[in-house]
Amino acid sequence: MSTAVLEQEEQLVAFKLGGETYGIPISLVHEIIRCSEITQVPRTADYVRGVINLRGKVVPVLDLRLRLGLPPMEETRTTRIVVVEVENGIIGMIVDAVSEVLRLPMSQIEPPSELVASIETDLIRGVGKRDQDLVILLDIYKTLKVHLE
Amino acid sequence: MPNEEMAQFLGVFLDEATEQLELLEKDILALETGASPDLLQEIFRAAHTLKGSSRAMGYTSMGELTHAMEDVFDKLRKDEIGVSTAIIDALFDSLDLLKRLLEEISATGNSTIDTSVQTENLRALLNGVAQSETHDAIQADTGRGVFQHAPLSETARVALQEAVNSGLQVRRLTVRIADDCVMKSVRALMVLQSLETVGSILATTPEEEAIENEEFAESFGLVLATDQPPELLRKTVLSTAEIVDVIISDPEAFPEPTAVAVPQSSATDAPAEPVTIAQTEPSPSQTNRENPPASADSPAPSRNGTPQAQTIRVDVLRLDKLLNLVGELVIDQTRIGQVSNQLIHKYAGDELLENLVEAASHFARITGEMQEEIMKARMLPIDNVFNRFPRMIRDIAQKMGKEIEFVVSGRETELDRSVIEVIGDPLIHLLRNSVDHGIEMPEERVKKGKERKGTVWLRARHEENHIVIEVEDDGNGIDPEKLKASAVNKGIITAETAARMSDKEAVNLIFASGFSTAKTVSDISGRGVGMDIVKSNLTRFGAIIDVETKVGQGSKFTIKLPLTLAIIRGLLVRLASGVYVTPLASVQETMKIDRDQIHTINQREMILHRGMGLPLLRLQKLFYADVINDPLETGETETDPESLYVVVVGVAERRVGLIVDSLLGEQEIVIKSLGKFIGDIRGISGATILGDGHIALILDINGLLTIALEEKAKAYVS
């Protein structure tokens, strides 16, 4: 056990999308909110759901399912918006559910493989193993990169 | 000076130096058209300040250059040399170098740029015109011990008179420095400095600059106004090492004291009264109401009595943040107002609620005032932008061999910092354009019977809630026929379209992209930035540009700017997809039309409005064409209700009617960006948060007009 303590680890916010568990570094997460009313913005990419009013700030929200090429899903009781802060500003991402905050030792993280072929692999930073489960580490910067149309 | 201290002063130094440079630039330009003693005095002072501060900060090369400039101004001031183009050019050249130096200092904290060329240049000019010029006072100081004080200058005499009037003693000091002293100038400056602590130095012999340059033998003289006894002065002077002797003489030695230009007759004999004046209470005859006796803590009355405005420098980021916060407050205030109104309707007569409504309305008023005050704090006179133009016009005109009179008015017009920041570049382009393409060559003008000298006007003024800026010239004007031909040539429009175009439309072609009428790409305009960029830059922040022109008589560009870019008044409209804001500035009118009034021409919907065809735009369909499954033909008239709401929006001559579901009323809104992630969307310029917390998107009228009028039917397909 003592060696594990010394080992470098990553702290992640884990969430569910289409049956898989995904993780993003906790340091990027601004807050997690319930789905509030989203104002549609016309002439944007299909995965841009619109903007929300986050305590007086206009924050864009994207549907992470659509961004990752997964089929769309109706909003449920567990649907959440994970608000992250990146260089493009504050952005919300709609996920199926937020499961937990977890620590993952670096040794348990592997580069992306064909194992997870359900989404575009270039948006994946790596795959973490935890017991029998896999945690897909999302490359948040690539995911939220501005697409100039 | 320790490093931290230097860093602290650096900001102040840069700010001040920039101000002085701007002043110099303005004054040198004025100098070119005519010199006046006041102007020369002001220039000299600016150069002197600049020299002093750059030396104090240790930027020697900058000090050298400003010193040379100062010398030039000094000679001009004393009428020893006259103003010539060579001098003006050399001065401008130096000014440009100083600007580069400041940029470098502000970026790196150091100055490495070599100023010797410009310095030498100025010196050569000086020597060329006044070879025989020498310092008379210094020559007088050749014989040891026979030190001759230079006669007092006019300013020094006035200062002296003031000092005497305020009950100070005036003394003449002759200070002798040891023969073998290595750096006499340093000693001398130390003496001057130490004396400044006990009094005020009115004059020196030779002048202070000459002392700094060690242009004296072993003695130098000075005139001091002080309330300290001679013994103390002696001690003060001798406390500096290597000072051999100091002679303190009485003011009786002053020649021609009566010539002083101070009106109080009682004061004229004062210089003849020695030491006693200060020691005793001044007699009533010597005191006058304007100049009460100075108290001990103000030994030197300020030389210029003009009261200074009470100002502080504030970081603009701080102001921006304040404005943002107030913006939030405005949103909350609207919300509280709405809620309390709803409550009072629901529970009319409730005393507690009446209290709430009262407080809410007070809150609204205070918030409004606060917003206004902060907006005002961000206001700057437009001269901040205008002041660089005279120089630019002069340079371009000279380069092109044109003669131009540049007339600026409305410099004091104030507008928001956000607008100041964005207006500069478009104006530069318009002005260049006027000089380059507008104003003709002098000979050509004479041939046409015009004045040889062309005139370019730059005007600014307030007009209701807008700022209007005009750039006008009395040059060649724009020929619509030439524009049409050129546009057809470039494939921007077809010959058919050209034939149908009105002159007004044709003139507006200069704003079309990929258009430049200059036959050759000159150095001045046409450097890749066309009028189309100017226009799109202006329209992006809600400004409107219009052009009027008469062939052979000139052109006038008019820019209408919003007072601020942060808050606008808007008309709220509802579409199926939500609430949208139409900037009120571009709303022409609103109306209700019958669906039968809509005609379809060339697959486009129009109505006849005031005798003109007004194209209609179905916003909902335009924004969500791909979502609606209707076929792409125009109109869904079948599903339309009996009557439709139309908001007529327009910029300049262009008009379009927006079909909306309903009108919700006017409101002041705080503009917020949609952020980089969403980026630019055609037809949407931003968002705002409404009183009820909902978000409304702000319509970009120019984008919509472009969609409606240029893309035509294509807009519905995209």
mmCIF file with all atom_site columns, N, CA and C in Angstrom, chain B residues 226-249:
data_model
loop_
_atom_site.group_PDB
_atom_site.id
_atom_site.type_symbol
_atom_site.label_atom_id
_atom_site.label_alt_id
_atom_site.label_comp_id
_atom_site.label_asym_id
_atom_site.label_entity_id
_atom_site.label_seq_id
_atom_site.pdbx_PDB_ins_code
_atom_site.Cartn_x
_atom_site.Cartn_y
_atom_site.Cartn_z
_atom_site.occupancy
_atom_site.B_iso_or_equiv
_atom_site.pdbx_formal_charge
_atom_site.auth_seq_id
_atom_site.auth_comp_id
_atom_site.auth_asym_id
_atom_site.auth_atom_id
_atom_site.pdbx_PDB_model_num
ATOM 1  N N  . THR B 1 226 ? 13.889 82.764 -0.624 1.00 0.00 ? 226 THR B N  1
ATOM 2  C CA . THR B 1 226 ? 13.919 81.904 0.558  1.00 0.00 ? 226 THR B CA 1
ATOM 3  C C  . THR B 1 226 ? 13.432 82.661 1.787  1.00 0.00 ? 226 THR B C  1
ATOM 4  N N  . ASP B 1 227 ? 13.097 81.895 2.819  1.00 0.00 ? 227 ASP B N  1
ATOM 5  C CA . ASP B 1 227 ? 12.782 82.557 4.091  1.00 0.00 ? 227 ASP B CA 1
ATOM 6  C C  . ASP B 1 227 ? 13.820 82.183 5.141  1.00 0.00 ? 227 ASP B C  1
ATOM 7  N N  . GLN B 1 228 ? 14.939 81.652 4.697  1.00 0.00 ? 228 GLN B N  1
ATOM 8  C CA . GLN B 1 228 ? 15.985 81.224 5.611  1.00 0.00 ? 228 GLN B CA 1
ATOM 9  C C  . GLN B 1 228 ? 17.070 82.314 5.718  1.00 0.00 ? 228 GLN B C  1
ATOM 10 N N  . PRO B 1 229 ? 17.724 82.401 6.894  1.00 0.00 ? 229 PRO B N  1
ATOM 11 C CA . PRO B 1 229 ? 18.797 83.399 7.055  1.00 0.00 ? 229 PRO B CA 1
ATOM 12 C C  . PRO B 1 229 ? 20.040 83.031 6.241  1.00 0.00 ? 229 PRO B C  1
ATOM 13 N N  . PRO B 1 230 ? 20.864 84.027 5.911  1.00 0.00 ? 230 PRO B N  1
ATOM 14 C CA . PRO B 1 230 ? 22.051 83.803 5.074  1.00 0.00 ? 230 PRO B CA 1
ATOM 15 C C  . PRO B 1 230 ? 23.001 82.747 5.642  1.00 0.00 ? 230 PRO B C  1
ATOM 16 N N  . GLU B 1 231 ? 23.111 82.705 6.969  1.00 0.00 ? 231 GLU B N  1
ATOM 17 C CA . GLU B 1 231 ? 24.057 81.742 7.571  1.00 0.00 ? 231 GLU B CA 1
ATOM 18 C C  . GLU B 1 231 ? 23.683 80.322 7.178  1.00 0.00 ? 231 GLU B C  1
ATOM 19 N N  . LEU B 1 232 ? 22.375 80.078 7.216  1.00 0.00 ? 232 LEU B N  1
ATOM 20 C CA . LEU B 1 232 ? 21.918 78.733 6.889  1.00 0.00 ? 232 LEU B CA 1
ATOM 21 C C  . LEU B 1 232 ? 22.178 78.415 5.417  1.00 0.00 ? 232 LEU B C  1
ATOM 22 N N  . LEU B 1 233 ? 21.973 79.430 4.569  1.00 0.00 ? 233 LEU B N  1
ATOM 23 C CA . LEU B 1 233 ? 22.211 79.225 3.143  1.00 0.00 ? 233 LEU B CA 1
ATOM 24 C C  . LEU B 1 233 ? 23.674 78.883 2.913  1.00 0.00 ? 233 LEU B C  1
ATOM 25 N N  . ARG B 1 234 ? 24.537 79.625 3.608  1.00 0.00 ? 234 ARG B N  1
ATOM 26 C CA . ARG B 1 234 ? 25.973 79.412 3.472  1.00 0.00 ? 234 ARG B CA 1
ATOM 27 C C  . ARG B 1 234 ? 26.313 77.978 3.871  1.00 0.00 ? 234 ARG B C  1
ATOM 28 N N  . LYS B 1 235 ? 25.732 77.573 5.004  1.00 0.00 ? 235 LYS B N  1
ATOM 29 C CA . LYS B 1 235 ? 26.002 76.231 5.506  1.00 0.00 ? 235 LYS B CA 1
ATOM 30 C C  . LYS B 1 235 ? 25.516 75.171 4.509  1.00 0.00 ? 235 LYS B C  1
ATOM 31 N N  . THR B 1 236 ? 24.356 75.434 3.986  1.00 0.00 ? 236 THR B N  1
ATOM 32 C CA . THR B 1 236 ? 23.775 74.486 3.040  1.00 0.00 ? 236 THR B CA 1
ATOM 33 C C  . THR B 1 236 ? 24.679 74.316 1.826  1.00 0.00 ? 236 THR B C  1
ATOM 34 N N  . VAL B 1 237 ? 25.137 75.449 1.299  1.00 0.00 ? 237 VAL B N  1
ATOM 35 C CA . VAL B 1 237 ? 25.971 75.391 0.095  1.00 0.00 ? 237 VAL B CA 1
ATOM 36 C C  . VAL B 1 237 ? 27.302 74.706 0.407  1.00 0.00 ? 237 VAL B C  1
ATOM 37 N N  . LEU B 1 238 ? 27.896 75.091 1.508  1.00 0.00 ? 238 LEU B N  1
ATOM 38 C CA . LEU B 1 238 ? 29.231 74.566 1.806  1.00 0.00 ? 238 LEU B CA 1
ATOM 39 C C  . LEU B 1 238 ? 29.215 73.112 2.264  1.00 0.00 ? 238 LEU B C  1
ATOM 40 N N  . SER B 1 239 ? 28.021 72.596 2.565  1.00 0.00 ? 239 SER B N  1
ATOM 41 C CA . SER B 1 239 ? 27.955 71.188 2.959  1.00 0.00 ? 239 SER B CA 1
ATOM 42 C C  . SER B 1 239 ? 28.299 70.272 1.792  1.00 0.00 ? 239 SER B C  1
ATOM 43 N N  . THR B 1 240 ? 28.218 70.775 0.596  1.00 0.00 ? 240 THR B N  1
ATOM 44 C CA . THR B 1 240 ? 28.619 69.998 -0.569 1.00 0.00 ? 240 THR B CA 1
ATOM 45 C C  . THR B 1 240 ? 30.149 70.037 -0.683 1.00 0.00 ? 240 THR B C  1
ATOM 46 N N  . ALA B 1 241 ? 30.728 68.859 -0.882 1.00 0.00 ? 241 ALA B N  1
ATOM 47 C CA . ALA B 1 241 ? 32.190 68.795 -0.944 1.00 0.00 ? 241 ALA B CA 1
ATOM 48 C C  . ALA B 1 241 ? 32.723 69.600 -2.126 1.00 0.00 ? 241 ALA B C  1
ATOM 49 N N  . GLU B 1 242 ? 33.953 70.073 -1.955 1.00 0.00 ? 242 GLU B N  1
ATOM 50 C CA . GLU B 1 242 ? 34.695 70.764 -3.012 1.00 0.00 ? 242 GLU B CA 1
ATOM 51 C C  . GLU B 1 242 ? 34.109 72.121 -3.390 1.00 0.00 ? 242 GLU B C  1
ATOM 52 N N  . ILE B 1 243 ? 33.207 72.631 -2.562 1.00 0.00 ? 243 ILE B N  1
ATOM 53 C CA . ILE B 1 243 ? 32.751 73.998 -2.769 1.00 0.00 ? 243 ILE B CA 1
ATOM 54 C C  . ILE B 1 243 ? 33.665 74.893 -1.926 1.00 0.00 ? 243 ILE B C  1
ATOM 55 N N  . VAL B 1 244 ? 34.323 75.802 -2.588 1.00 0.00 ? 244 VAL B N  1
ATOM 56 C CA . VAL B 1 244 ? 35.332 76.608 -1.909 1.00 0.00 ? 244 VAL B CA 1
ATOM 57 C C  . VAL B 1 244 ? 34.695 77.792 -1.186 1.00 0.00 ? 244 VAL B C  1
ATOM 58 N N  . ASP B 1 245 ? 33.768 78.430 -1.888 1.00 0.00 ? 245 ASP B N  1
ATOM 59 C CA . ASP B 1 245 ? 33.288 79.678 -1.319 1.00 0.00 ? 245 ASP B CA 1
ATOM 60 C C  . ASP B 1 245 ? 31.895 79.995 -1.846 1.00 0.00 ? 245 ASP B C  1
ATOM 61 N N  . VAL B 1 246 ? 31.176 80.772 -1.063 1.00 0.00 ? 246 VAL B N  1
ATOM 62 C CA . VAL B 1 246 ? 29.913 81.262 -1.564 1.00 0.00 ? 246 VAL B CA 1
ATOM 63 C C  . VAL B 1 246 ? 29.749 82.702 -1.123 1.00 0.00 ? 246 VAL B C  1
ATOM 64 N N  . ILE B 1 247 ? 29.361 83.553 -2.070 1.00 0.00 ? 247 ILE B N  1
ATOM 65 C CA . ILE B 1 247 ? 29.121 84.958 -1.738 1.00 0.00 ? 247 ILE B CA 1
ATOM 66 C C  . ILE B 1 247 ? 27.612 85.173 -1.794 1.00 0.00 ? 247 ILE B C  1
ATOM 67 N N  . ILE B 1 248 ? 27.049 85.627 -0.693 1.00 0.00 ? 248 ILE B N  1
ATOM 68 C CA . ILE B 1 248 ? 25.614 85.894 -0.674 1.00 0.00 ? 248 ILE B CA 1
ATOM 69 C C  . ILE B 1 248 ? 25.423 87.403 -0.669 1.00 0.00 ? 248 ILE B C  1
ATOM 70 N N  . SER B 1 249 ? 24.794 87.882 -1.714 1.00 0.00 ? 249 SER B N  1
ATOM 71 C CA . SER B 1 249 ? 24.650 89.336 -1.798 1.00 0.00 ? 249 SER B CA 1
ATOM 72 C C  . SER B 1 249 ? 23.197 89.742 -1.633 1.00 0.00 ? 249 SER B C  1
#
